[in-house]
mmCIF file of C-alpha atoms and ligand atoms in Angstrom:
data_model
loop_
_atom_site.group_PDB
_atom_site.id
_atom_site.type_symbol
_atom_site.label_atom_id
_atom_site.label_comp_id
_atom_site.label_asym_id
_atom_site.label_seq_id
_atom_site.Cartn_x
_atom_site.Cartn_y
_atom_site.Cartn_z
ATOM 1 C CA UNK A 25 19.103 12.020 26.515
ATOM 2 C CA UNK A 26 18.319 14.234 23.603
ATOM 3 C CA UNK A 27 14.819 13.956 22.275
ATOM 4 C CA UNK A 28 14.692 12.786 18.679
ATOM 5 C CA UNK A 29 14.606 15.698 16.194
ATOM 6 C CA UNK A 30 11.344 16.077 14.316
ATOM 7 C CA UNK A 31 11.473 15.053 10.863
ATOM 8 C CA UNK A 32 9.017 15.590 7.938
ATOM 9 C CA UNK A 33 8.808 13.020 4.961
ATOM 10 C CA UNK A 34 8.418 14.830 2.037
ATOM 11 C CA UNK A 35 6.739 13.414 -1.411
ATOM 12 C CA UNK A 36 5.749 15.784 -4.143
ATOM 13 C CA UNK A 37 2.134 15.919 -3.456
ATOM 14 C CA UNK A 38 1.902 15.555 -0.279
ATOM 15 C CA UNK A 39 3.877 16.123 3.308
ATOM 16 C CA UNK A 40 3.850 13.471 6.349
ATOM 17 C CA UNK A 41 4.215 15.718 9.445
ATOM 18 C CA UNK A 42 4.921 14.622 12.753
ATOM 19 C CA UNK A 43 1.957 14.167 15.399
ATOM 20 C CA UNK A 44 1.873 17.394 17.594
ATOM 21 C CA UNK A 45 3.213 20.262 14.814
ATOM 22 C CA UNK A 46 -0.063 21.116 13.250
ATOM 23 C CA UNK A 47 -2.673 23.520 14.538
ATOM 24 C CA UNK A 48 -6.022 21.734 14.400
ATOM 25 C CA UNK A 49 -8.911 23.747 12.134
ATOM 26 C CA UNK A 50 -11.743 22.513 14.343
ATOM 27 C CA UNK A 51 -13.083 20.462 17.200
ATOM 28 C CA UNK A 52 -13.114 17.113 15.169
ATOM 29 C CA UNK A 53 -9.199 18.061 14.190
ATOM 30 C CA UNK A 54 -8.570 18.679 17.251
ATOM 31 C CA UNK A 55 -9.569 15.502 18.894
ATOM 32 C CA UNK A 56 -7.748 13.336 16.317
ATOM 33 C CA UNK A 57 -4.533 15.737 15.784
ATOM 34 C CA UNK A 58 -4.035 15.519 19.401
ATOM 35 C CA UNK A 59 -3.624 11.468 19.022
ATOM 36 C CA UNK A 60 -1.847 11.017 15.882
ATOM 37 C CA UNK A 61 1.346 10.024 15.620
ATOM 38 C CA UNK A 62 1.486 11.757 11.762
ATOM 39 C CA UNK A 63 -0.976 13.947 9.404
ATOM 40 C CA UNK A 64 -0.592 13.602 6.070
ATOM 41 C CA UNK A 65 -0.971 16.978 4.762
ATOM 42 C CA UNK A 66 -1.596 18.218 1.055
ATOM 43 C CA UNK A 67 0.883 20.669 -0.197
ATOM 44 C CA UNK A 68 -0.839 22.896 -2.436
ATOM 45 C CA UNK A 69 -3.413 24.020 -0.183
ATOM 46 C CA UNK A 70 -2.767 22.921 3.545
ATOM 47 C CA UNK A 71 -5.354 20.803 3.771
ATOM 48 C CA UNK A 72 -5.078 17.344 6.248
ATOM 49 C CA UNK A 73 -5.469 14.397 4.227
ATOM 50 C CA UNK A 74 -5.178 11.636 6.888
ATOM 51 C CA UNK A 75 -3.984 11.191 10.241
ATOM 52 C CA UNK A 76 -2.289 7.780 11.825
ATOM 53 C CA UNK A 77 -3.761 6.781 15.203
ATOM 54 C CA UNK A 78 -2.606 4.159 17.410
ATOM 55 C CA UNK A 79 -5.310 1.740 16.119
ATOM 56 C CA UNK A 80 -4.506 2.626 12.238
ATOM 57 C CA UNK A 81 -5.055 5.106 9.789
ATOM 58 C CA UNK A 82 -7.823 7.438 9.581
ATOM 59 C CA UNK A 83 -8.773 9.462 6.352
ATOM 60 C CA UNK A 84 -10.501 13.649 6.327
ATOM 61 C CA UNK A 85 -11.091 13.499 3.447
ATOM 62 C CA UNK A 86 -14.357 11.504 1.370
ATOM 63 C CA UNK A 87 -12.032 10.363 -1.489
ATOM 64 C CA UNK A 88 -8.324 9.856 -0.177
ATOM 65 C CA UNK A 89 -7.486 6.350 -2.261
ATOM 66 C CA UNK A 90 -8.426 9.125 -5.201
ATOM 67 C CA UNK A 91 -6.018 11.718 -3.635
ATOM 68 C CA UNK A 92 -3.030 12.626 -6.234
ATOM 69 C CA UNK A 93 0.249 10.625 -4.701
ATOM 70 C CA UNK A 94 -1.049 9.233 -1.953
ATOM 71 C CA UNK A 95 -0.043 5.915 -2.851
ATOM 72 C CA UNK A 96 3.453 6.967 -2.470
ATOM 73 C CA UNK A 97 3.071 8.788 0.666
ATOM 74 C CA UNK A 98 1.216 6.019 2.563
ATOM 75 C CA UNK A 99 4.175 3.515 1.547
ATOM 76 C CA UNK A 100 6.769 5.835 2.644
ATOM 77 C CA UNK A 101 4.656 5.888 6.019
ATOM 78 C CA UNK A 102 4.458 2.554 6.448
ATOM 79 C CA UNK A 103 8.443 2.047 5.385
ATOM 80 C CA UNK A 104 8.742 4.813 8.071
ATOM 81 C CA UNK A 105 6.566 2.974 10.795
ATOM 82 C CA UNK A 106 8.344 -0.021 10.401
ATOM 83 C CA UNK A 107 11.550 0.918 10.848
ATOM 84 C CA UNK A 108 12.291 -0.392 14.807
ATOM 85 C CA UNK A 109 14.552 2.685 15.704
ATOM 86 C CA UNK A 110 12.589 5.044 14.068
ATOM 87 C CA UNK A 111 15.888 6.078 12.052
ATOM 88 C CA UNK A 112 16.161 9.676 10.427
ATOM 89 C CA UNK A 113 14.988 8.808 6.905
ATOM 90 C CA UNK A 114 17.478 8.926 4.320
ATOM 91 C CA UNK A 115 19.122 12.283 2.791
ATOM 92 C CA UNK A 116 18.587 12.652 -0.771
ATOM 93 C CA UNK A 117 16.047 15.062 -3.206
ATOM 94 C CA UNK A 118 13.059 14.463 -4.935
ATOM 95 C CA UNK A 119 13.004 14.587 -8.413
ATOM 96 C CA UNK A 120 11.917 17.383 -10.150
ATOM 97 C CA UNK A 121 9.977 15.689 -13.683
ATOM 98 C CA UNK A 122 6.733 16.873 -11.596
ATOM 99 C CA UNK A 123 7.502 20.151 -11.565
ATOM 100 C CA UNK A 124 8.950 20.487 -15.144
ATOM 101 C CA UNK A 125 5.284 19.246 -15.909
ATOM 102 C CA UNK A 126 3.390 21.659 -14.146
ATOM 103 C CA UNK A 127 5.490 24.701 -15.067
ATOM 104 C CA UNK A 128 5.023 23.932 -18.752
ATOM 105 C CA UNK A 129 1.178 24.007 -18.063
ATOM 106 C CA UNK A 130 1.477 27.363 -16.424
ATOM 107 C CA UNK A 131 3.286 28.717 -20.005
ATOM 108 C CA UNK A 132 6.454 29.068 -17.987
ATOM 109 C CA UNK A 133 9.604 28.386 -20.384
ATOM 110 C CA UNK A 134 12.015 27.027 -17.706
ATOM 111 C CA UNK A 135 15.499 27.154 -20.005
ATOM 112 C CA UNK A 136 14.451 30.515 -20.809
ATOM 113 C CA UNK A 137 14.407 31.550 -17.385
ATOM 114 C CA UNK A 138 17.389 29.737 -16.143
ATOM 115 C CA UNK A 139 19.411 31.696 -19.182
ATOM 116 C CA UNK A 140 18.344 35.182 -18.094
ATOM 117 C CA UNK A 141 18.343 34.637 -14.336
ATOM 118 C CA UNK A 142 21.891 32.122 -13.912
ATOM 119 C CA UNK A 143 19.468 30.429 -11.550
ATOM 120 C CA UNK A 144 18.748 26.669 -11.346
ATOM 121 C CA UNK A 145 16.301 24.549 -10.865
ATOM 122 C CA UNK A 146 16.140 23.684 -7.144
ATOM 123 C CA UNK A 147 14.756 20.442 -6.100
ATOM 124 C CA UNK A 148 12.983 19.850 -2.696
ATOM 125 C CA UNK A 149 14.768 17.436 -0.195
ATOM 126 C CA UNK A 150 13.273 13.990 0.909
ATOM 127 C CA UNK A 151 13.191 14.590 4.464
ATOM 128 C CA UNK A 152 13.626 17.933 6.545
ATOM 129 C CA UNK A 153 14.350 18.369 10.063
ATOM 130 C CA UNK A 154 12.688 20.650 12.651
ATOM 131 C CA UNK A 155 14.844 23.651 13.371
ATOM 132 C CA UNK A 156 12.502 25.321 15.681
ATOM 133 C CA UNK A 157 9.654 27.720 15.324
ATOM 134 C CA UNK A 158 9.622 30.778 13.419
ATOM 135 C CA UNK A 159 8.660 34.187 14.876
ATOM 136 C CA UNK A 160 4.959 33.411 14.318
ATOM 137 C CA UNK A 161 5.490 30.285 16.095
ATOM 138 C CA UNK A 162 4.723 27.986 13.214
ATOM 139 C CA UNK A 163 7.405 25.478 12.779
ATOM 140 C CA UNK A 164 10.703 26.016 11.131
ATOM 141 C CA UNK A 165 11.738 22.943 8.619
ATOM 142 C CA UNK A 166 15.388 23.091 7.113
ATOM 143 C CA UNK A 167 17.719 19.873 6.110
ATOM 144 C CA UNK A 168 19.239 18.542 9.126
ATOM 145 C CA UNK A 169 22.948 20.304 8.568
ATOM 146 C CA UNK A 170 21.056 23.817 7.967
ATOM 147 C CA UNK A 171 19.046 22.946 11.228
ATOM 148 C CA UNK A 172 21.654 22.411 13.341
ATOM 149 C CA UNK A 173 24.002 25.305 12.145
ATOM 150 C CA UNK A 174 20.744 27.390 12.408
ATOM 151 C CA UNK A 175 20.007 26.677 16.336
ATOM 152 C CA UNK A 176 24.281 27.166 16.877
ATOM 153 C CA UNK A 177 23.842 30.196 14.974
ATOM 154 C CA UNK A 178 20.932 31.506 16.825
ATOM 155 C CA UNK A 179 22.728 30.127 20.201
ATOM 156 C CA UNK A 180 26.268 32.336 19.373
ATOM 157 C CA UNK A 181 24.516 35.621 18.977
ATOM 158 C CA UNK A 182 21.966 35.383 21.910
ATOM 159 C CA UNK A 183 25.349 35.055 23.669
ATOM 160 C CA UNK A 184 26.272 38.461 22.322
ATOM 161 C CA UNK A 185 22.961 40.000 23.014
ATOM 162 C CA UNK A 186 22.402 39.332 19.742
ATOM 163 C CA UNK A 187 18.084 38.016 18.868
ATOM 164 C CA UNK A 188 18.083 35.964 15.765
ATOM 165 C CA UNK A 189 14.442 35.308 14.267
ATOM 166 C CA UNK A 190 13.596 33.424 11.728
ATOM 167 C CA UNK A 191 10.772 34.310 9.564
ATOM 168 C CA UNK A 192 10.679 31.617 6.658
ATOM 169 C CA UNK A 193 12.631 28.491 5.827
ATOM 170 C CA UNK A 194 11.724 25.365 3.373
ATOM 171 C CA UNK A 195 8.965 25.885 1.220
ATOM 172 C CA UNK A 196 7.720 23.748 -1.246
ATOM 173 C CA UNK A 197 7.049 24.180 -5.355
ATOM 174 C CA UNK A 198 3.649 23.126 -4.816
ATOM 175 C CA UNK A 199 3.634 25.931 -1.933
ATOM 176 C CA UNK A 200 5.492 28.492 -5.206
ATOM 177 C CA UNK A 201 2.844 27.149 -7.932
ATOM 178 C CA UNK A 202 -0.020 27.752 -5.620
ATOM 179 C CA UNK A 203 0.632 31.372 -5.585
ATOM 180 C CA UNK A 204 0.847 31.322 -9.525
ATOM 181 C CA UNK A 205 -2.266 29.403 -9.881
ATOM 182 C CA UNK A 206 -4.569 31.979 -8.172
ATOM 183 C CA UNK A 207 -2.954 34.652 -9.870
ATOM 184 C CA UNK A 208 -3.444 33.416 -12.968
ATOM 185 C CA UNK A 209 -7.109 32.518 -11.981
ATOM 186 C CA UNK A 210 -7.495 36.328 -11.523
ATOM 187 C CA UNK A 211 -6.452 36.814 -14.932
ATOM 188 C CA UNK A 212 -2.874 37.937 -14.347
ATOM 189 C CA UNK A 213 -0.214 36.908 -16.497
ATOM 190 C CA UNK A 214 2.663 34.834 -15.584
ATOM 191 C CA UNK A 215 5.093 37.387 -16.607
ATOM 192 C CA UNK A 216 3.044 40.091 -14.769
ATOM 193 C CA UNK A 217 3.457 37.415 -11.857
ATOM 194 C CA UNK A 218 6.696 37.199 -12.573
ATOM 195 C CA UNK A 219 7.734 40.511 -11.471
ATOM 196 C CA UNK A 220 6.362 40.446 -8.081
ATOM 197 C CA UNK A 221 6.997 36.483 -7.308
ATOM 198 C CA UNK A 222 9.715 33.930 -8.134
ATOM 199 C CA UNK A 223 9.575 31.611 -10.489
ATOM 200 C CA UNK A 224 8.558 28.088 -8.830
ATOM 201 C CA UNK A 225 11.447 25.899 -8.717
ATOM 202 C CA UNK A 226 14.224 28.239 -8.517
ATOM 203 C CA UNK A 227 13.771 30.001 -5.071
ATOM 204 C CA UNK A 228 16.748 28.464 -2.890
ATOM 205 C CA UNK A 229 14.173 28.063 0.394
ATOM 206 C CA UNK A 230 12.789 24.751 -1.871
ATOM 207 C CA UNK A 231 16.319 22.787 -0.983
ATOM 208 C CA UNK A 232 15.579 23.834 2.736
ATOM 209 C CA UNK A 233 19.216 25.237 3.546
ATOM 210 C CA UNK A 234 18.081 28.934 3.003
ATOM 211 C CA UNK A 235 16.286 31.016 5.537
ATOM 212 C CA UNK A 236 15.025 34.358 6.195
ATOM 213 C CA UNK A 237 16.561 36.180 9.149
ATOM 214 C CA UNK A 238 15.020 39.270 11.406
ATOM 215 C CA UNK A 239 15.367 40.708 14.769
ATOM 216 C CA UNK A 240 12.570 41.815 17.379
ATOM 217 C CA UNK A 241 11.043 44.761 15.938
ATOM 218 C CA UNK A 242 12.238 44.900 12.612
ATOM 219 C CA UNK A 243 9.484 43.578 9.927
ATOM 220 C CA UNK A 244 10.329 40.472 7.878
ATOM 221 C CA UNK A 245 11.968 41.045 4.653
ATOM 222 C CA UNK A 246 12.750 44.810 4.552
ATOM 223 C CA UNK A 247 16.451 46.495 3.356
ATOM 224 C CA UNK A 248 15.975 48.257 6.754
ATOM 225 C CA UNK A 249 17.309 44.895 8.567
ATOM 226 C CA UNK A 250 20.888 45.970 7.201
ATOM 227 C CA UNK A 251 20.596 48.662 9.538
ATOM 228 C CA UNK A 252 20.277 46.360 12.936
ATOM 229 C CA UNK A 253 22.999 44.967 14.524
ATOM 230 C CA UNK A 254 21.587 41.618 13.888
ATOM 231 C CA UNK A 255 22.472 41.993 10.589
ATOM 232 C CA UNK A 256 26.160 43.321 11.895
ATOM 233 C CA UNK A 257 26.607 40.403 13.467
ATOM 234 C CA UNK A 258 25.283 38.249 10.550
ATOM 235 C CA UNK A 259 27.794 39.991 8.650
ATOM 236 C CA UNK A 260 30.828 38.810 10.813
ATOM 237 C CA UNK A 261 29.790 35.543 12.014
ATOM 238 C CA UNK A 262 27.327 33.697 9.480
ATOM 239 C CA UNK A 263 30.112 32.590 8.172
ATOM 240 C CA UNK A 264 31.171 30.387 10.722
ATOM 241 C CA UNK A 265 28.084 28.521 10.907
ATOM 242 C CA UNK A 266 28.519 28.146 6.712
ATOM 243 C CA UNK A 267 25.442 30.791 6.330
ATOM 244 C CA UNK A 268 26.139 32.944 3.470
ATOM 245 C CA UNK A 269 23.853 36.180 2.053
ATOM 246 C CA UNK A 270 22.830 35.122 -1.176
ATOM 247 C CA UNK A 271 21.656 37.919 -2.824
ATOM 248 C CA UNK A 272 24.341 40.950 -1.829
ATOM 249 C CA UNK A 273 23.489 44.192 -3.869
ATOM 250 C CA UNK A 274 23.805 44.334 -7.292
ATOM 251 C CA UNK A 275 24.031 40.276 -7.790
ATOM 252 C CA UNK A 276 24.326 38.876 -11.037
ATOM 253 C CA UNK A 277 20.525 37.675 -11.011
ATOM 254 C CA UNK A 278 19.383 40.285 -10.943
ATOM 255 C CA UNK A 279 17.260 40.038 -7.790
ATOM 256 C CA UNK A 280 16.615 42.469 -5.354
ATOM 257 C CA UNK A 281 18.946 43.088 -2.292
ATOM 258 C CA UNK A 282 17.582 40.999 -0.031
ATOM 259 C CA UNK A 283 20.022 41.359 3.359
ATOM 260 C CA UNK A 284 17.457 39.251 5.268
ATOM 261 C CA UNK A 285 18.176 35.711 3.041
ATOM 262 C CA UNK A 286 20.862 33.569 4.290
ATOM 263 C CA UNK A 287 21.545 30.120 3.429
ATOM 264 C CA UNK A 288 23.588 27.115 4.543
ATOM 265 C CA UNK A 289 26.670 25.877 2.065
ATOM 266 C CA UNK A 290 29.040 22.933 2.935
ATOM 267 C CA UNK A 291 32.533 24.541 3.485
ATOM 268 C CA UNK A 292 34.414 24.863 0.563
ATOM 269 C CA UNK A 293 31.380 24.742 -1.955
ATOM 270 C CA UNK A 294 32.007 28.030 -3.502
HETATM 271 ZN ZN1 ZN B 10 14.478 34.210 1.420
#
């Protein structure tokens, strides 16, 4: 039998991962990641909140009933915990009030945006699904259809010689706004920001069906992966597994060519 796919719960403060993901940060996190069964982890900075052992939960942190949302996340462990057959959680998005909030404190005028980019708001998913590990080895989250389509993707081209990587899949808002936070902490502005970083909220890796593709030896992100015949095959086969280049040249958002960016669409949702 099939091992159970990974899944991680997702709230908008903070991440339940499964036991055995996460690289422990020293000899104290090492002893307790290696027995947990989940880590709660804080998504604007990293940081481990909490991890469930066998005999109950265990806070990291001095002030964790103080810890923003972790009401919610406990009690959609302990839903999770419950459940007999440890069922995939349910599909369905997070709402996105939280971030409307935040990117009106960073000065960030969302319609505005949305008008001159044609770009929406993308909201992050309530579960995602291990797809594998990434080039560096860290893990690779996507929604379950993206993950499987991914690994029968990656499966068809090693067939035809062909070495799919990926280099980056989900990320969060919080993971977006952090960047924007230091930035503007260093006295940029958010339109200098802007120029070199998406906007939080609208980058399509937040709904966890878009990924960034490479090939041994080619460096993440660069036009130069059109040249490879990984991105050859992409061209002729993505398709097949519903993975479609978002951002061809000359697109109508006005964002860079970026031949490396694939993401999963149902069939016949364009
Ligand atoms: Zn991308």
């Amino acid at each position: 039998m099939r091992n159970a796919p990974h899944h991680l719960l997702n709230t908008p403060d903070i991440e339940i991962w499964p036991g055995g993901l996460l690289r422990a940060r020293s000899n104290h996190d090492a002893r307790l990641l290696a027995r947990a069964s989940h880590v709660l982890r804080r998504k604007s900075d990293g940081r481990y909140l909490a991890v469930q052992l066998p005999r109950g939960l265990m806070p990291l942190i001095t002030r964790l009933p103080e810890e923003p949302g972790i009401e919610l996340a406990l009690n959609l462990l302990d839903a999770h915990l419950s459940q007999p057959s440890r069922m995939p959680p349910p599909n369905g998005e997070l709402p996105l009030a939280q971030l409307q909030q935040r990117l009106d404190q960073l000065g960030l005028d969302s319609s505005e945006y949305s008008e001159q980019t044609g770009l929406p708001l993308v909201a992050e998913p309530a579960h995602l699904q291990l797809a594998g590990f990434d080039r560096y080895r860290r893990p690779l989250w996507l929604t379950g259809n993206a993950a499987r389509s991914w690994q029968r993707m990656q499966h068809a081209a090693a067939i035809d010689d062909i070495a799919l990587d990926a280099i980056s899949g989900y990320r969060s808002h919080d993971y977006q706004l952090g960047i924007f936070e230091r930035k503007r902490a260093r006295g940029l502005s958010v339109a200098d920001i802007l120029t070199v970083n998406a906007a939080p909220g609208y980058s399509e890796h937040h709904g966890g069906n878009a990924l960034d593709i490479s090939t041994p030896g080619e460096p993440p992100a660069e036009e130069s992966f059109e040249h490879t015949a990984a991105f050859d095959w992409l061209q002729r086969r993505a398709g097949d597994f519903h993975f479609h280049m978002s951002y061809p040249r000359d697109n109508p958002h006005g964002i860079v060519y970026e031949p490396w960016h694939w993401c999963w669409r149902p069939a016949g949702s364009f």
